[in-house]
Short mmCIF file of C-alpha atoms and ligand atoms in Angstrom, two decimals:
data_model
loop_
_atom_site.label_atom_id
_atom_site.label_comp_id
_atom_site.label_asym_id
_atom_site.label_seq_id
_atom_site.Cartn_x
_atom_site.Cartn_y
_atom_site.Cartn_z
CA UNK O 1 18.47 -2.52 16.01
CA UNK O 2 18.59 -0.40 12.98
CA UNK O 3 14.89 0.83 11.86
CA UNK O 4 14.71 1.76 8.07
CA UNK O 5 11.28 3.04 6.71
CA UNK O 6 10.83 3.52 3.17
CA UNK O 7 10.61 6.91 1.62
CA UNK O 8 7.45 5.87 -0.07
CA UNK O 9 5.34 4.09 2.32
CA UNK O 10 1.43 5.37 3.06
CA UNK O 11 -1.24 6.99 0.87
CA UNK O 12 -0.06 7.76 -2.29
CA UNK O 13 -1.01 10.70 -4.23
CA UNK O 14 -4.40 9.35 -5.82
CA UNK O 15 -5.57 7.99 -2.43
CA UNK O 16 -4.75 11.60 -0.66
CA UNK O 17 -6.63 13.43 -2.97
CA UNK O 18 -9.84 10.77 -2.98
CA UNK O 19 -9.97 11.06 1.08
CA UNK O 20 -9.31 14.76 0.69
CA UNK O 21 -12.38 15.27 -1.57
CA UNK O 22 -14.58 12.87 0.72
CA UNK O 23 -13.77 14.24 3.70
CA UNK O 24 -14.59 17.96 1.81
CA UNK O 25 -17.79 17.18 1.02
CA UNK O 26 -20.98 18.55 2.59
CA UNK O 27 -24.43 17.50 2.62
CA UNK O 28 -27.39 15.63 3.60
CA UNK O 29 -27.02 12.03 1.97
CA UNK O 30 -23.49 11.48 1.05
CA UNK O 31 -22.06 7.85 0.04
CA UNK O 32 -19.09 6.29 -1.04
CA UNK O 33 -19.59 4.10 -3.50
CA UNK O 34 -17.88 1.16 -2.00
CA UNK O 35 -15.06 2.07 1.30
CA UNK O 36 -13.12 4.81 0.31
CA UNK O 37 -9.88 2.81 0.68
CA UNK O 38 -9.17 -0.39 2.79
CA UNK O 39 -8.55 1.09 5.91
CA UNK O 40 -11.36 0.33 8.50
CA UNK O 41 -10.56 3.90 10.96
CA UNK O 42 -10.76 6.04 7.82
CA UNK O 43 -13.93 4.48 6.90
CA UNK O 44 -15.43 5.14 10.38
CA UNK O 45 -14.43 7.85 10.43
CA UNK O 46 -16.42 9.23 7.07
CA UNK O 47 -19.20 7.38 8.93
CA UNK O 48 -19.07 9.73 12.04
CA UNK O 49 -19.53 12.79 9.69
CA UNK O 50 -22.11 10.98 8.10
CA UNK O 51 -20.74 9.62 4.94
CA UNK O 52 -21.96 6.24 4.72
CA UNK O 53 -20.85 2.95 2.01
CA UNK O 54 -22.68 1.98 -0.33
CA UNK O 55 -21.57 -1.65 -2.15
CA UNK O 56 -24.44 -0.62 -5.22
CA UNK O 57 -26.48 1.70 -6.88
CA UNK O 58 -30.06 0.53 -6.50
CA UNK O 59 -31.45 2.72 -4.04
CA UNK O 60 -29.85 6.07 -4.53
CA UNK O 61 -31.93 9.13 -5.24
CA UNK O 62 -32.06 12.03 -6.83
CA UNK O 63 -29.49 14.75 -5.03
CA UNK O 64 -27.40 12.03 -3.18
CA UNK O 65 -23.97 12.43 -3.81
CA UNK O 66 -22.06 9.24 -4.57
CA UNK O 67 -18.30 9.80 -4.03
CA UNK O 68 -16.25 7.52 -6.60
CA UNK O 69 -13.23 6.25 -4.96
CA UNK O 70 -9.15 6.07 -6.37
CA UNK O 71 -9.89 2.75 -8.05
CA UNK O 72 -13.06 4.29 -10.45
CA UNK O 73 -15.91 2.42 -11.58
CA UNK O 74 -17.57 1.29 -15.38
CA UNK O 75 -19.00 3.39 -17.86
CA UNK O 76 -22.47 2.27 -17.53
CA UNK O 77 -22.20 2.75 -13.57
CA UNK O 78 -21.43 6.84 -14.16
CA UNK O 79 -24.86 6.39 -16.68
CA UNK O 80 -26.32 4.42 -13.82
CA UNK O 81 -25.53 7.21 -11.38
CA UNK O 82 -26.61 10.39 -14.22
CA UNK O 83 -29.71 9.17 -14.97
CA UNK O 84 -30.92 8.69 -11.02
CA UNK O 85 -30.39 12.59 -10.98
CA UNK O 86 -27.71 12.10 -8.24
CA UNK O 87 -24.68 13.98 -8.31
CA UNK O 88 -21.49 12.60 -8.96
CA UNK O 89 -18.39 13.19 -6.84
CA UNK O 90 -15.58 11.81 -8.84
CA UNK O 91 -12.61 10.95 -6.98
CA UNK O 92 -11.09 8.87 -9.64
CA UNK O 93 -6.88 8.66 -9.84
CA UNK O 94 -5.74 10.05 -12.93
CA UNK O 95 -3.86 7.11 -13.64
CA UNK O 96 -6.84 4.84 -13.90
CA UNK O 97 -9.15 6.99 -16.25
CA UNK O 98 -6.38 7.41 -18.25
CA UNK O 99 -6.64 3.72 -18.70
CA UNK O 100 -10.18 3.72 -18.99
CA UNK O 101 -9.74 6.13 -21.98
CA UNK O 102 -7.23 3.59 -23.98
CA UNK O 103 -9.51 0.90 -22.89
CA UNK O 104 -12.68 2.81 -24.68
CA UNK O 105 -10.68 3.86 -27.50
CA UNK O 106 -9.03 0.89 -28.65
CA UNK O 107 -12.26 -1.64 -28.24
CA UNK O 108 -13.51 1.21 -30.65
CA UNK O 109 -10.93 0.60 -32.96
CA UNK O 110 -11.50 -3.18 -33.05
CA UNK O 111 -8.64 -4.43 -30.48
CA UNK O 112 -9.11 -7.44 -28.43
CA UNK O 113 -8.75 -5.82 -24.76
CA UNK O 114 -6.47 -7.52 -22.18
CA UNK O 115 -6.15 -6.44 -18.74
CA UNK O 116 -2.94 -7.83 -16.76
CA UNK O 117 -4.53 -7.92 -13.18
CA UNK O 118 -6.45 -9.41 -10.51
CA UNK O 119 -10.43 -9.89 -12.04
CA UNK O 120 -11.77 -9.62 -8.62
CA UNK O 121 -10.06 -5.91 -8.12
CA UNK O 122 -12.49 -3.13 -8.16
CA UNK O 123 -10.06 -0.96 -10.39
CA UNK O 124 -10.10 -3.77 -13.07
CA UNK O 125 -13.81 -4.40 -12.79
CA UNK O 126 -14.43 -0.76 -14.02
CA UNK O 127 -11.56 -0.93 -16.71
CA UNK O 128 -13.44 -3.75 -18.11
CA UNK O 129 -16.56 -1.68 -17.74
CA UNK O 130 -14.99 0.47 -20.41
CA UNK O 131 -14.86 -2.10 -23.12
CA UNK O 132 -17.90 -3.78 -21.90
CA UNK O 133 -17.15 -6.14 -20.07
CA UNK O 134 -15.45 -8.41 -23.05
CA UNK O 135 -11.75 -7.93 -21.59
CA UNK O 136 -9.25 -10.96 -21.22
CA UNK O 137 -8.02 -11.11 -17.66
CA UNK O 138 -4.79 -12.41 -16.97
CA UNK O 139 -3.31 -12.38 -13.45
CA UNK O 140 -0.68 -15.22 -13.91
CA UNK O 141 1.26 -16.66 -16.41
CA UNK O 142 -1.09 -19.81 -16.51
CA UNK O 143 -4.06 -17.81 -17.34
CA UNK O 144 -2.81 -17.13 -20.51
CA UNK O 145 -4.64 -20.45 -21.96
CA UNK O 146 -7.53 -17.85 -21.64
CA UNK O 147 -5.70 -16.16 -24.95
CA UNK O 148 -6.67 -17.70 -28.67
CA UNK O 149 -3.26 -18.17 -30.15
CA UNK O 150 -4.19 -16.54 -33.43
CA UNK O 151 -5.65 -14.12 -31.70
CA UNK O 152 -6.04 -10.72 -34.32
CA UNK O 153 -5.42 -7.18 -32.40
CA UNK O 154 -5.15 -7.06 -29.36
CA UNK O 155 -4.59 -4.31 -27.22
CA UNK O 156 -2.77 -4.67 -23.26
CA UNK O 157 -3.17 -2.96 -20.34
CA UNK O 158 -2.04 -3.13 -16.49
CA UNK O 159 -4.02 -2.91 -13.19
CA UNK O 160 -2.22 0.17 -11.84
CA UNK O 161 -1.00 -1.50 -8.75
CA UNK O 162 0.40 -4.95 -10.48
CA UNK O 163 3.84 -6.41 -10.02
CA UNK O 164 6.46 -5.01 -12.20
CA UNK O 165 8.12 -8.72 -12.84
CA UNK O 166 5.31 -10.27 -13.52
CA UNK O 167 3.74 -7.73 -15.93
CA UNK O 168 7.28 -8.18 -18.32
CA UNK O 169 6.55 -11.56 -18.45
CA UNK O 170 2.97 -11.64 -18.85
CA UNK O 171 3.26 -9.17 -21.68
CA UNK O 172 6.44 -10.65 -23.39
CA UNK O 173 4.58 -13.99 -23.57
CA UNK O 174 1.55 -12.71 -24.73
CA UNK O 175 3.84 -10.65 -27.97
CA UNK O 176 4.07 -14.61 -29.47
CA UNK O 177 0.26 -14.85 -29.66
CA UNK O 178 -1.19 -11.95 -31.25
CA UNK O 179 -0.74 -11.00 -34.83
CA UNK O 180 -0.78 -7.36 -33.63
CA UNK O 181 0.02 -5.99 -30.39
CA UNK O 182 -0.52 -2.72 -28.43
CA UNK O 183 1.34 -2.81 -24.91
CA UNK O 184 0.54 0.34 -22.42
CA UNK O 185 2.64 -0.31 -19.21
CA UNK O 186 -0.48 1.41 -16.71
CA UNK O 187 1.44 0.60 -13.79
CA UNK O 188 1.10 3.68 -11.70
CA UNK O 189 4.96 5.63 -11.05
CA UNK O 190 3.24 5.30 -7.44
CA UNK O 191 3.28 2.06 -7.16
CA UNK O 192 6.75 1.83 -9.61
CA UNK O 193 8.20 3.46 -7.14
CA UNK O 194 7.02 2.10 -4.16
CA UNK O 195 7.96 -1.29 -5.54
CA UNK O 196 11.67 -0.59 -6.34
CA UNK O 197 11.97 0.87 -3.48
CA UNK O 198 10.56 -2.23 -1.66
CA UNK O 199 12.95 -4.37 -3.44
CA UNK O 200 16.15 -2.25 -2.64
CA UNK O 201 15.08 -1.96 0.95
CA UNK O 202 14.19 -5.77 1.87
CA UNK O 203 17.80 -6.77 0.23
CA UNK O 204 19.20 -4.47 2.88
CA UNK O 205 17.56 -6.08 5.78
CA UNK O 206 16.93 -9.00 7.99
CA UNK O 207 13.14 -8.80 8.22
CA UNK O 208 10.74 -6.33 5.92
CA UNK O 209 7.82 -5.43 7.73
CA UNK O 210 4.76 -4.78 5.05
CA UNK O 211 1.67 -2.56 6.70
CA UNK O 212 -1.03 -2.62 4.73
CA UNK O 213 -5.33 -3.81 4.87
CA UNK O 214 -5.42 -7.52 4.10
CA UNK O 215 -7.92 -6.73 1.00
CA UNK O 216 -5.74 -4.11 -0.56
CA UNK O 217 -3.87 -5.67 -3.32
CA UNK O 218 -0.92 -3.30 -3.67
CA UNK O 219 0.23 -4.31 0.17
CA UNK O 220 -0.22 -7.59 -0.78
CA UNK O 221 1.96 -7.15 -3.88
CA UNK O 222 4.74 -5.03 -1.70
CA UNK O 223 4.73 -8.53 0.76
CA UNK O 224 5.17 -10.60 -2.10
CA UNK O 225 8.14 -8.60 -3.51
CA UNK O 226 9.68 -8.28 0.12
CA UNK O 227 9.52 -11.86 0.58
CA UNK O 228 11.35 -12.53 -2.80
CA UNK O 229 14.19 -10.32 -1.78
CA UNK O 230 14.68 -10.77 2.43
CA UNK O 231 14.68 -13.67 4.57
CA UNK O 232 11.79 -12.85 6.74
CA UNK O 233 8.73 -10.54 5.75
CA UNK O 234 5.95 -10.13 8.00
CA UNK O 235 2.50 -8.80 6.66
CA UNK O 236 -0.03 -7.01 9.15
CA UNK O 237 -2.59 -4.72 9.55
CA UNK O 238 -1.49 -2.20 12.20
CA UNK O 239 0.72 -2.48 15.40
CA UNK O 240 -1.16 -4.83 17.04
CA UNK O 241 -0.68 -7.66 14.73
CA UNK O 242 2.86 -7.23 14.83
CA UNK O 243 5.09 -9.81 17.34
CA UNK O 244 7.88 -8.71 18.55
CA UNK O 245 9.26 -11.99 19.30
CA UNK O 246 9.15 -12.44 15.84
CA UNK O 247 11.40 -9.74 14.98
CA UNK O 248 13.82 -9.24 18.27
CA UNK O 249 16.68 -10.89 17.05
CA UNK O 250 17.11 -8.77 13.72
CA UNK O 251 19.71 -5.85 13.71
CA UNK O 252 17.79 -4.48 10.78
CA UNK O 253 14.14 -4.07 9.99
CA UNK O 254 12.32 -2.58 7.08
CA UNK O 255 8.68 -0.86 7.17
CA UNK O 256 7.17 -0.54 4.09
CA UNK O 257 3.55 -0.13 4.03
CA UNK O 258 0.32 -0.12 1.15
CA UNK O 259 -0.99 2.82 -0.60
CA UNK O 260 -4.16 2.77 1.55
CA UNK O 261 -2.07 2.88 4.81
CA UNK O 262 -2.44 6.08 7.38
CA UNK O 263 0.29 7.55 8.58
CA UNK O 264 -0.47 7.05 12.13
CA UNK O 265 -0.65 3.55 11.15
CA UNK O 266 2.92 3.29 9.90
CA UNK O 267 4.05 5.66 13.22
CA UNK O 268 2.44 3.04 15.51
CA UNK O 269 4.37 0.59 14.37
CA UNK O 270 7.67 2.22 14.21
CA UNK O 271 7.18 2.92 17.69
CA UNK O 272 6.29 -0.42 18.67
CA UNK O 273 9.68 -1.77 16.72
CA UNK O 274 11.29 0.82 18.48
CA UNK O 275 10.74 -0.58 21.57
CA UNK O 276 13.16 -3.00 21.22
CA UNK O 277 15.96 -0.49 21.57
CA UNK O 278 14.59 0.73 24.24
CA UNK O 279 14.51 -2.72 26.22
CA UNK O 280 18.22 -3.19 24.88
CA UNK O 281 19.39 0.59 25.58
CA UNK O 282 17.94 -0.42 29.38
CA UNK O 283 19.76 -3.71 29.18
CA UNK O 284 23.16 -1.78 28.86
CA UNK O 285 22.47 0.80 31.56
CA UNK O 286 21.63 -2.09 33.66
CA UNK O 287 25.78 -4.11 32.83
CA UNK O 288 27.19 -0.64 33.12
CA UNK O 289 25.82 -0.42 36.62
CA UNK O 290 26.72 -4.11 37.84
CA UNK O 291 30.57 -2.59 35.95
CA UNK O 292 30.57 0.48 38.57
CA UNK O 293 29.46 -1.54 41.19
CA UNK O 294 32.26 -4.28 41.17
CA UNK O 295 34.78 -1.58 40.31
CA UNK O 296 33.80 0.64 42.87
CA UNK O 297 36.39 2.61 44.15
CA UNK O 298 37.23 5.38 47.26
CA UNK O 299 38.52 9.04 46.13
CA UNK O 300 40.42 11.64 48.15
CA UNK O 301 39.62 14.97 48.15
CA UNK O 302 41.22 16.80 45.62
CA UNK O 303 41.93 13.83 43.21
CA UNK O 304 41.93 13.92 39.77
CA UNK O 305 40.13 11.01 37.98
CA UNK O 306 39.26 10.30 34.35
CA UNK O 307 36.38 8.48 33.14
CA UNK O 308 32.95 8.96 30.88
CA UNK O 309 30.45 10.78 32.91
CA UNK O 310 27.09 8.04 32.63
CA UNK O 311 25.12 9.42 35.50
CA UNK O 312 24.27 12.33 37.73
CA UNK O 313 22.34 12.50 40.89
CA UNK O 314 21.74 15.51 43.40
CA UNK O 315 25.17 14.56 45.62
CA UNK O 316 26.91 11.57 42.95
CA UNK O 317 28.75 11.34 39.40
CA UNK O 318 28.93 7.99 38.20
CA UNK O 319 31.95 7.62 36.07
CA UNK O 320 32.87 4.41 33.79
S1 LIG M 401 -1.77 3.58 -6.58
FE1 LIG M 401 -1.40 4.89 -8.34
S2 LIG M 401 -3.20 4.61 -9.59
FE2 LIG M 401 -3.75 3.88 -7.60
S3 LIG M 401 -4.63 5.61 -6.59
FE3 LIG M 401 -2.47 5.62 -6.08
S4 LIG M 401 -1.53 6.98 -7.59
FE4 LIG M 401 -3.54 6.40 -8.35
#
């Protein structure tokens, strides 16, 4: 069986950095606001050094440092956060304040905001934060009966870690309704990349195996694209989800895996696939030997033989 892992597969360059920064910091009451990503050992793992979650900002005081994760959070949340005299440890990606910023600017300026993602995604929560909270949401094509055909300006923008495909079509459809449109394609090169590769790499192969956490929406997205392009795609969490009787007859496999994945996550699993050679390399050494068995044969002293040399003991060559 032929084991193909994509180039791009684990943490991605916004998610390194956030974990890098928590992990960095030092002091007496530290939180994430909300996990850091969707991986439940990393998260433990911040707990152990004493970094706890939390999911708001009622209770935090004055000196606690509140670590903002990769997806960043609303405007009034940072003013939330400033005025409890806490200190703010902001680990947002790059790629999502820069949306924040068009989002801020162009409400300013009078556009209609729309954000192509999931409404229920922290990331997209906080982008709407940025126009306050008046955003159109549109994660399917259907939900664009949420758009006023004569709508004025209106001004698009993507959840970083949204489907290529769908954001095309979404925003193609929505050019017909607005009298004048501003389109910023926000999808992260991250995730671009990670996509396209998913795509080329599940046409290649009998099965695609997707690693990601079941809440983490760009996993979910990579499964969905797999799924388009292979036969078979199988979504889990870590090793021990996968079933290897699911995947044993397949000469090729693909492992992709989520932006919030570990690496020893994605190793696990490889190993685990990997096991199936194993079990068929045995299988082979196992004919061979039935082979020299049936064929065995008496030598002379001093006769030449030829054959490939397959196993050496102390006082034997085996030969095939
Ligand atoms: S997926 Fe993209 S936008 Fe999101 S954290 Fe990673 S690099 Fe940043």
């Amino acid at each position: 069986m032929e084991i193909l892992v994509a180039k791009t597969a684990g943490f991605c360059f916004g998610v390194k950095k956030a974990i890098e920064k928590a992990f960095n910091e030092n002091g007496e009451r530290i939180f994430t606001y909300g996990p850091i990503i969707h991986n439940k050992q990393v998260v433990d793992e911040l707990k152990n050094r004493g970094i706890d979650v939390i999911e708001n900002l009622d209770n935090i005081q004055p000196n606690d440092k509140i670590i903002i994760r990769s997806h960043g959070i609303s405007k009034s949340e940072y003013e939330k956060i400033e005025q409890s005299g806490a200190i703010i440890v902001d680990a947002t990606c790059p790629y999502v304040k820069h949306i924040h910023k068009i989002v801020e600017q162009k409400y300013n300026d009078g556009y209609k905001i729309v954000i192509v993602g999931d409404e229920n995604h922290p990331e997209v929560k906080g982008i709407n934060g940025w126009c306050k909270n008046t955003a159109i949401i549109i994660n399917d094509i259907e939900d664009l009966n949420k758009v006023d055909k004569n709508i004025g300006k209106i001004c698009i923008v993507a959840q970083t870690t949204f489907n290529q495909n769908k954001w095309y079509k979404i925003s193609a459809e929505l050019i017909k309704y607005a009298k004048e449109i501003l389109i910023y394609n926000t999808i992260c090169s991250a995730t671009d990349e990670r996509q396209n590769e998913a795509i080329e790499l599940s046409k290649k192969v009998d099965i695609m195996i997707v690693i990601g956490g079941k809440n983490s929406s760009n996993s979910r997205k990579l499964y969905e694209i797999c799924s388009d392009n292979c036969k078979k795609a199988i979504f889990i969490e870590d090793e021990n989800e996968l079933d290897l009787e699911e995947i044993k007859s397949a000469q090729r496999v693909g492992i992709t895996a989520g932006a919030s994945t570990p690496e020893y996550t994605i190793k696990a699993v490889i190993d685990k696939v990997d096991t199936l050679n194993k079990v068929v390399e045995n299988k082979y050494e196992i004919n061979n030997k039935e082979e020299i068995d049936y064929g065995f044969k008496n030598l002379s002293v001093g006769e030449i033989v030829e054959g490939k040399v397959i196993h050496i003991t102390n006082d034997e060559v085996f030969l095939i």
